[in-house]
CSV table of C-alpha atoms and ligand atoms in Angstrom, one decimal:
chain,number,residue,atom,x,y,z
N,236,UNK,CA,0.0,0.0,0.0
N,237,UNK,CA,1.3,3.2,-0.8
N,238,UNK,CA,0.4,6.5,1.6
N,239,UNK,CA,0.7,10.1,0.8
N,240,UNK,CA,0.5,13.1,3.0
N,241,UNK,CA,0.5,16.4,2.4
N,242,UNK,CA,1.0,18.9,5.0
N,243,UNK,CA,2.6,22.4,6.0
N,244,UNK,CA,3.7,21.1,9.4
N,245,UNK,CA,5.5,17.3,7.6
N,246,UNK,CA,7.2,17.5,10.9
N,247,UNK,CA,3.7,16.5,12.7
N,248,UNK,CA,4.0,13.2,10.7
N,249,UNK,CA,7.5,11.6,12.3
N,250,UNK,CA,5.6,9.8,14.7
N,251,UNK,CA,4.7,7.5,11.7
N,252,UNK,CA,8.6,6.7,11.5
N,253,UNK,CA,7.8,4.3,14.8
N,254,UNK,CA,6.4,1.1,16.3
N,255,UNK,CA,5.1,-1.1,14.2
N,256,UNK,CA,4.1,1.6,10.7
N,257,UNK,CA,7.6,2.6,11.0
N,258,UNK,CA,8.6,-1.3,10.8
N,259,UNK,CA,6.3,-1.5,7.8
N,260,UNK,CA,7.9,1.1,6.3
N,261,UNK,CA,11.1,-0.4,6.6
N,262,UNK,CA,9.9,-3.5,5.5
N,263,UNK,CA,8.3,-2.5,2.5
N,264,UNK,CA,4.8,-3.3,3.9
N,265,UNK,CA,3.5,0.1,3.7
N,266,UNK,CA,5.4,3.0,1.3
N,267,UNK,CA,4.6,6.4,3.2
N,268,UNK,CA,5.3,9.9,1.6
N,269,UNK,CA,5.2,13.2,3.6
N,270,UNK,CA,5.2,16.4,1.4
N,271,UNK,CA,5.2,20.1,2.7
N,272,UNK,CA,2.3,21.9,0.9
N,273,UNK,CA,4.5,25.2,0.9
N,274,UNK,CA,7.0,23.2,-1.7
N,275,UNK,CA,4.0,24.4,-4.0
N,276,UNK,CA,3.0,28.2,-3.0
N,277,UNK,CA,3.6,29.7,-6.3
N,278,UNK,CA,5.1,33.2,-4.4
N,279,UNK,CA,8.9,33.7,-2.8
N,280,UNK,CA,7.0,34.2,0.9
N,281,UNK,CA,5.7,30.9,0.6
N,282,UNK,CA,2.2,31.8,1.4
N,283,UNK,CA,-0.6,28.9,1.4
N,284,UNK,CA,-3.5,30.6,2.9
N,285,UNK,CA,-5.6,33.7,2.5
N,286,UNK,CA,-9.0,35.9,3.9
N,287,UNK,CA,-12.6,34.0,3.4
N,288,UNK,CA,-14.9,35.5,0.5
N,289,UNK,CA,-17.9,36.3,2.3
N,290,UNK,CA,-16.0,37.9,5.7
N,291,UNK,CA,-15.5,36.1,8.4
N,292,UNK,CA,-13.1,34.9,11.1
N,293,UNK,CA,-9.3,33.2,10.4
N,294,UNK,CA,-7.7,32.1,6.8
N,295,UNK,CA,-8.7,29.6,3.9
N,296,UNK,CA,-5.9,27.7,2.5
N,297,UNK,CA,-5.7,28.6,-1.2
N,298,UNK,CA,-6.4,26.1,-4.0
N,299,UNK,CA,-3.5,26.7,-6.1
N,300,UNK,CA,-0.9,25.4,-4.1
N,301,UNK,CA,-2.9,22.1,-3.1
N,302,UNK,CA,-4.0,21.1,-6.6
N,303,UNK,CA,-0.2,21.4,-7.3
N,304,UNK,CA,0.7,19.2,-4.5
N,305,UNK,CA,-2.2,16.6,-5.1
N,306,UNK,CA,-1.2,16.3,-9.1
N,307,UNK,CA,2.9,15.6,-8.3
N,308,UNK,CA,1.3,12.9,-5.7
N,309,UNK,CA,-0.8,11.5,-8.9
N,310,UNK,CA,2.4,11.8,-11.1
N,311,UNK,CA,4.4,10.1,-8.5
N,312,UNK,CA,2.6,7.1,-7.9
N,313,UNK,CA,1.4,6.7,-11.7
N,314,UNK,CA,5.0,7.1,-12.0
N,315,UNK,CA,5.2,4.1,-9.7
N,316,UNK,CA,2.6,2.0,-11.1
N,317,UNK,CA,0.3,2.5,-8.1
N,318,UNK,CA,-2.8,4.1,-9.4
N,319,UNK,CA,-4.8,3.8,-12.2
N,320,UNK,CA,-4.3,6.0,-15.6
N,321,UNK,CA,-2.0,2.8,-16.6
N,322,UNK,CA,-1.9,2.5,-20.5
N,323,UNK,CA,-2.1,-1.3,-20.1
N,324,UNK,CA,-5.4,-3.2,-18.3
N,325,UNK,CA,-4.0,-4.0,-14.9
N,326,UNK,CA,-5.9,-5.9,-12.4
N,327,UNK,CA,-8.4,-4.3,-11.2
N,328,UNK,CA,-7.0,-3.3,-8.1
N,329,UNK,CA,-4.3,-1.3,-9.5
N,330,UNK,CA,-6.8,0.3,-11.6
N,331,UNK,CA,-8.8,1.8,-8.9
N,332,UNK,CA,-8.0,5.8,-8.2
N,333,UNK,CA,-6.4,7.0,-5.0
N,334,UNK,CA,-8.8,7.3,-2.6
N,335,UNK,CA,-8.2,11.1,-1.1
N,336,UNK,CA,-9.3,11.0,2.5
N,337,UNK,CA,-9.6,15.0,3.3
N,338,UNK,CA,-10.0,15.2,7.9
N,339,UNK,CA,-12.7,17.6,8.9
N,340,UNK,CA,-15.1,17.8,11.0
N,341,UNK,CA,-17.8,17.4,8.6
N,342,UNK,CA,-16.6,14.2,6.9
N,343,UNK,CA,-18.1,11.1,7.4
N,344,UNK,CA,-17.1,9.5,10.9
N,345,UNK,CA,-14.2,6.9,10.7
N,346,UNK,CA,-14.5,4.0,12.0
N,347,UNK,CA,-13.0,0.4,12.4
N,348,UNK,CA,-15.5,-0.3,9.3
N,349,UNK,CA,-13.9,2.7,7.2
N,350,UNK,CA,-10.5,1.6,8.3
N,351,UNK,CA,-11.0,-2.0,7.1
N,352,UNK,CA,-12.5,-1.1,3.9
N,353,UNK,CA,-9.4,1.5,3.1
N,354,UNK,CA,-7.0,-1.1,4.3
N,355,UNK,CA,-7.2,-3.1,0.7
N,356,UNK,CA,-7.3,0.0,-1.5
N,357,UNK,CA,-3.6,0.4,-2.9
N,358,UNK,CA,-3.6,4.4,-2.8
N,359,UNK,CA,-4.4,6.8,0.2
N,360,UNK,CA,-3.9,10.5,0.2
N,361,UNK,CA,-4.0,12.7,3.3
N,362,UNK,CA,-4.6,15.8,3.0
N,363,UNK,CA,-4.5,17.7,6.4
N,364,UNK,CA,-6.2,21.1,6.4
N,365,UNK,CA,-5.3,24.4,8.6
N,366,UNK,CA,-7.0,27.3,9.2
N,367,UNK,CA,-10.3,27.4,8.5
N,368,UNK,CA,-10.3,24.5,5.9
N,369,UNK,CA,-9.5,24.2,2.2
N,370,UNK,CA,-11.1,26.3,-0.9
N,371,UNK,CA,-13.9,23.8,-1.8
N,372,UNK,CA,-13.1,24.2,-5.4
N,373,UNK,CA,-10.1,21.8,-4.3
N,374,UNK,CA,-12.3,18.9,-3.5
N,375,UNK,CA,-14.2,19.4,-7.2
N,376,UNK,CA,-11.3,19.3,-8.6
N,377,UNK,CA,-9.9,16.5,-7.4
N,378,UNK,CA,-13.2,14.3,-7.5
N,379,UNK,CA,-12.0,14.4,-11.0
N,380,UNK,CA,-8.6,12.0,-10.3
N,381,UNK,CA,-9.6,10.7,-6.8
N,382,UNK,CA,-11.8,9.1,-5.0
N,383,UNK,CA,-12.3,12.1,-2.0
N,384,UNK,CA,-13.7,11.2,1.4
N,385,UNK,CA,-14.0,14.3,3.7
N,386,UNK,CA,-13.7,11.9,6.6
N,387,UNK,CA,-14.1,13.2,10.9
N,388,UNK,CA,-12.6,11.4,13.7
N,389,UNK,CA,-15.6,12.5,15.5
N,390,UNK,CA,-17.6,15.3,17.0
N,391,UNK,CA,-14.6,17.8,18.2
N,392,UNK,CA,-12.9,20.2,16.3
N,393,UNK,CA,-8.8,20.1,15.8
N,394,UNK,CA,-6.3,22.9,15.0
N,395,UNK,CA,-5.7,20.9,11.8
N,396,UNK,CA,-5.7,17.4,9.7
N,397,UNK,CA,-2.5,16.0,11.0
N,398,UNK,CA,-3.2,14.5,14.6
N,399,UNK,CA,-6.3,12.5,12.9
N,400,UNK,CA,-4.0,11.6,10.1
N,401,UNK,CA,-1.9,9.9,12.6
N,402,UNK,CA,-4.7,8.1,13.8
N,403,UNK,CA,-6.2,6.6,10.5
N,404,UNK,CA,-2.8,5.7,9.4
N,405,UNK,CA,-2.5,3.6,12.4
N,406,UNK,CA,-6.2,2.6,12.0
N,407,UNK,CA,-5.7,1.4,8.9
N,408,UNK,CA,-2.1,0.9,8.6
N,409,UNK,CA,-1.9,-2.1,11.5
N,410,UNK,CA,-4.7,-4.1,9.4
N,411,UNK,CA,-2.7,-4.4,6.3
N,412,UNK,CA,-1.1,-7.7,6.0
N,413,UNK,CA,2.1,-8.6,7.3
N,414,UNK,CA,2.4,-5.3,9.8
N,415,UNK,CA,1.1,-7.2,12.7
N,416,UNK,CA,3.3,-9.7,13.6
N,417,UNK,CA,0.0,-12.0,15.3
N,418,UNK,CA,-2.9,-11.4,13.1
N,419,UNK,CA,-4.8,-13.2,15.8
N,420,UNK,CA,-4.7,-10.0,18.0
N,421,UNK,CA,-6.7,-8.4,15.3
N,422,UNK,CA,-9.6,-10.9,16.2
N,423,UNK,CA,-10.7,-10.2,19.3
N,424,UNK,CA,-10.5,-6.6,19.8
N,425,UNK,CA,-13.0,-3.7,19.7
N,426,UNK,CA,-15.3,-3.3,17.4
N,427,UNK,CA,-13.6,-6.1,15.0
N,428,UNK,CA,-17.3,-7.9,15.7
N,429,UNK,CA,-19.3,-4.7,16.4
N,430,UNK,CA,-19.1,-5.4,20.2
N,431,UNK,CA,-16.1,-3.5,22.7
N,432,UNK,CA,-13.6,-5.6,23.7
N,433,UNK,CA,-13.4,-7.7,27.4
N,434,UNK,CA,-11.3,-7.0,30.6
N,435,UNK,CA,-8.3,-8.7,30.2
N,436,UNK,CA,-6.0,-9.6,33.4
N,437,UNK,CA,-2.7,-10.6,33.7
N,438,UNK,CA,-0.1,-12.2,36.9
N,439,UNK,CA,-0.3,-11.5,39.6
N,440,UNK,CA,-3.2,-13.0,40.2
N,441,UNK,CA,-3.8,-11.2,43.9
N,442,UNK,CA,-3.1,-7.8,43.2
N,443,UNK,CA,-3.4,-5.5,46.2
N,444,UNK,CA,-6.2,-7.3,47.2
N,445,UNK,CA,-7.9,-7.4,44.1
N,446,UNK,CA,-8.5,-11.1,42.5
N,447,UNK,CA,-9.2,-11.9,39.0
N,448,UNK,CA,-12.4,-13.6,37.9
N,449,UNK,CA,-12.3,-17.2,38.7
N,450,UNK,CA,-13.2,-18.9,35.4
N,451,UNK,CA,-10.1,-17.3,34.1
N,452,UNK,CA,-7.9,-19.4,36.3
N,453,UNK,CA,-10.5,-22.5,35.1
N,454,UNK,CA,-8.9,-23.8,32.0
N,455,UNK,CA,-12.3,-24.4,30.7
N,456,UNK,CA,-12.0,-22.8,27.4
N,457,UNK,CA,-16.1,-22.8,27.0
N,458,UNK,CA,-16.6,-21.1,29.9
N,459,UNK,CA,-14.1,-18.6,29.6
N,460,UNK,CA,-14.7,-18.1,26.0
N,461,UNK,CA,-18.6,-17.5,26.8
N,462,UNK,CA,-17.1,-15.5,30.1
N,463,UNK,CA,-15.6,-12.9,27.6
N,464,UNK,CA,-18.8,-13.0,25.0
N,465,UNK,CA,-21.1,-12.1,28.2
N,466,UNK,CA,-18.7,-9.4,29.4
N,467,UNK,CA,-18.7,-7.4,25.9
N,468,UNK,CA,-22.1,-7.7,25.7
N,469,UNK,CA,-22.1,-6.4,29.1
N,470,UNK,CA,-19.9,-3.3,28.7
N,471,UNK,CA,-21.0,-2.8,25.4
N,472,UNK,CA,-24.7,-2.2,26.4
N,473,UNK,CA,-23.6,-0.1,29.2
N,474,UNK,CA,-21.1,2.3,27.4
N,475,UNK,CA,-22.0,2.0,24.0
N,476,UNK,CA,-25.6,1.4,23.2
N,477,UNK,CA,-25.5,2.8,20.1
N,478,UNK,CA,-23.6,-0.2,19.3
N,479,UNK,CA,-26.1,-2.6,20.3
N,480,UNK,CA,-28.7,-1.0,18.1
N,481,UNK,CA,-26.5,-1.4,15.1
N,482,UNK,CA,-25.6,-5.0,15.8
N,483,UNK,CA,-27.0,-7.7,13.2
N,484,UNK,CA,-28.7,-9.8,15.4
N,485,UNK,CA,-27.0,-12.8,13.2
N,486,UNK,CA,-24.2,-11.9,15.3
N,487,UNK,CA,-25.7,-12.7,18.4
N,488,UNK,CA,-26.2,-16.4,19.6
N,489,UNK,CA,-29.5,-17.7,21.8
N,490,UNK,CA,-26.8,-17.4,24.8
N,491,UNK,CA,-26.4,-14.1,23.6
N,492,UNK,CA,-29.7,-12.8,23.9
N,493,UNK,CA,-30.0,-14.4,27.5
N,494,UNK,CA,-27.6,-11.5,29.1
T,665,JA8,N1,-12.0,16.9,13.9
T,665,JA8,C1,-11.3,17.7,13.0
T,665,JA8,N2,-11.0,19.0,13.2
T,665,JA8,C2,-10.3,19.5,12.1
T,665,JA8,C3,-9.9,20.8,12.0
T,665,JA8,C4,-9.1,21.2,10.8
T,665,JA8,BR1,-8.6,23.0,10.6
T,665,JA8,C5,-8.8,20.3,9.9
T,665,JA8,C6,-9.2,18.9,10.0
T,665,JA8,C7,-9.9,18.6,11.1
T,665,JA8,S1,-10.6,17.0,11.6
């Protein structure tokens, strides 16, 4: 899979050169690209934003610069055979367009769904907004090359695109194959069956006078296993029960329904 991001702090984005995406990377897994938005101003001061048409509070980043950007990231990975625009029929993976996956608070809300879905396409693009957000005329433009997904962590409002870049990368990064070293752990975690996940305890088994639920210590793997089922059903009904609404009830067995 190959990444781009395009930003005016790249610095932001070294966290991404760590743990197990920066293995990736250096295993060939995952090929990640940061580029500096202010490489394309087109003025010596560099400049990348502007005032709102219409009035109004703070800057607008200007549209020049970022279709500049977004083409030499098209260029590139045509360049590199990772996008479509090949002369040749390619399979049809290769052929589909970089996806463009702009953060902002009024994209659609990311989740481990989104995350698995974006995992098998072969072409992301970041691209992290400042200010108050990018000229819209950007995203038309680009809906002619890309795929674009305004896309939103959530209902909270950041300084900018990076720190939820970080997160999706990781998101979708750690489900690509090869980057975790156990894909078992991907199994049983949050929301991989729509449920959250169960405690999980480890020695010593007293802990300052705090024990550990005894079927753990059974070595009955039915009860245990139905232990943990009951207990996300649990926690998931009483933290997230927006969760349990969404659930296809195929997903639940006739234990299931008994909690
Ligand atoms: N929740 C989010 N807030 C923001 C703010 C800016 Br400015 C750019 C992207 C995002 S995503």
């Amino acid at each position: 899979m190959r990444l781009d991001v395009v930003s005016i702090f790249p610095e932001y984005l070294a966290a991404l050169d760590l743990s197990l995406i920066g293995k990736a990377r250096r295993d060939g897994l995952l090929e990640l690209t940061v580029t500096d938005l202010r490489n394309y101003a087109t003025d010596r001061h560099r400049t990348v934003d502007d005032t709102p048409y219409g009035g109004g509070a703070g800057m607008v980043m200007k549209p020049e610069p970022w279709a500049l950007a977004l083409q030499d990231v098209l260029d590139r990975g045509a360049a590199d055979g990772h996008t479509g625009g090949a002369e040749e029929p390619t399979s049809p993976a290769v052929n589909q367009r970089p996806v463009l996956i702009v953060p902002s608070p009024a994209g659609q809300v990311f989740t481990q769904e989104v995350a698995r879905e974006l995992s098998e396409r072969e072409h992301l693009v970041f691209a992290c907004g400042r200010y108050e957000g990018i000229d819209e005329r950007v995203i038309e433009w680009a809906r002619e090359s890309f795929e674009v997904r305004p896309m939103s962590l959530g209902d909270y409002v950041l300084n900018g695109g990076e720190v939820a870049v970080l997160a999706m990368v990781e998101a979708i990064g750690r489900l690509v194959p090869g980057v975790i070293g156990n894909p078992e752990s991907l199994v049983e975690e949050s929301h991989s069956d729509g449920l959250l996940e169960y405690p999980v305890y480890t020695k010593p088994a007293s802990w300052r006078d705090r024990e550990i639920p005894e079927v753990l210590l059974s070595g009955h793997h039915g009860r245990i296993a139905r232990w943990r089922r009951d207990e996300q059903l649990r926690r998931t009904a009483r933290r997230r029960p927006d969760l349990i609404e969404d659930l296809d009830p195929a997903l639940l067995d006739k234990q299931d329904r008994d909690v």
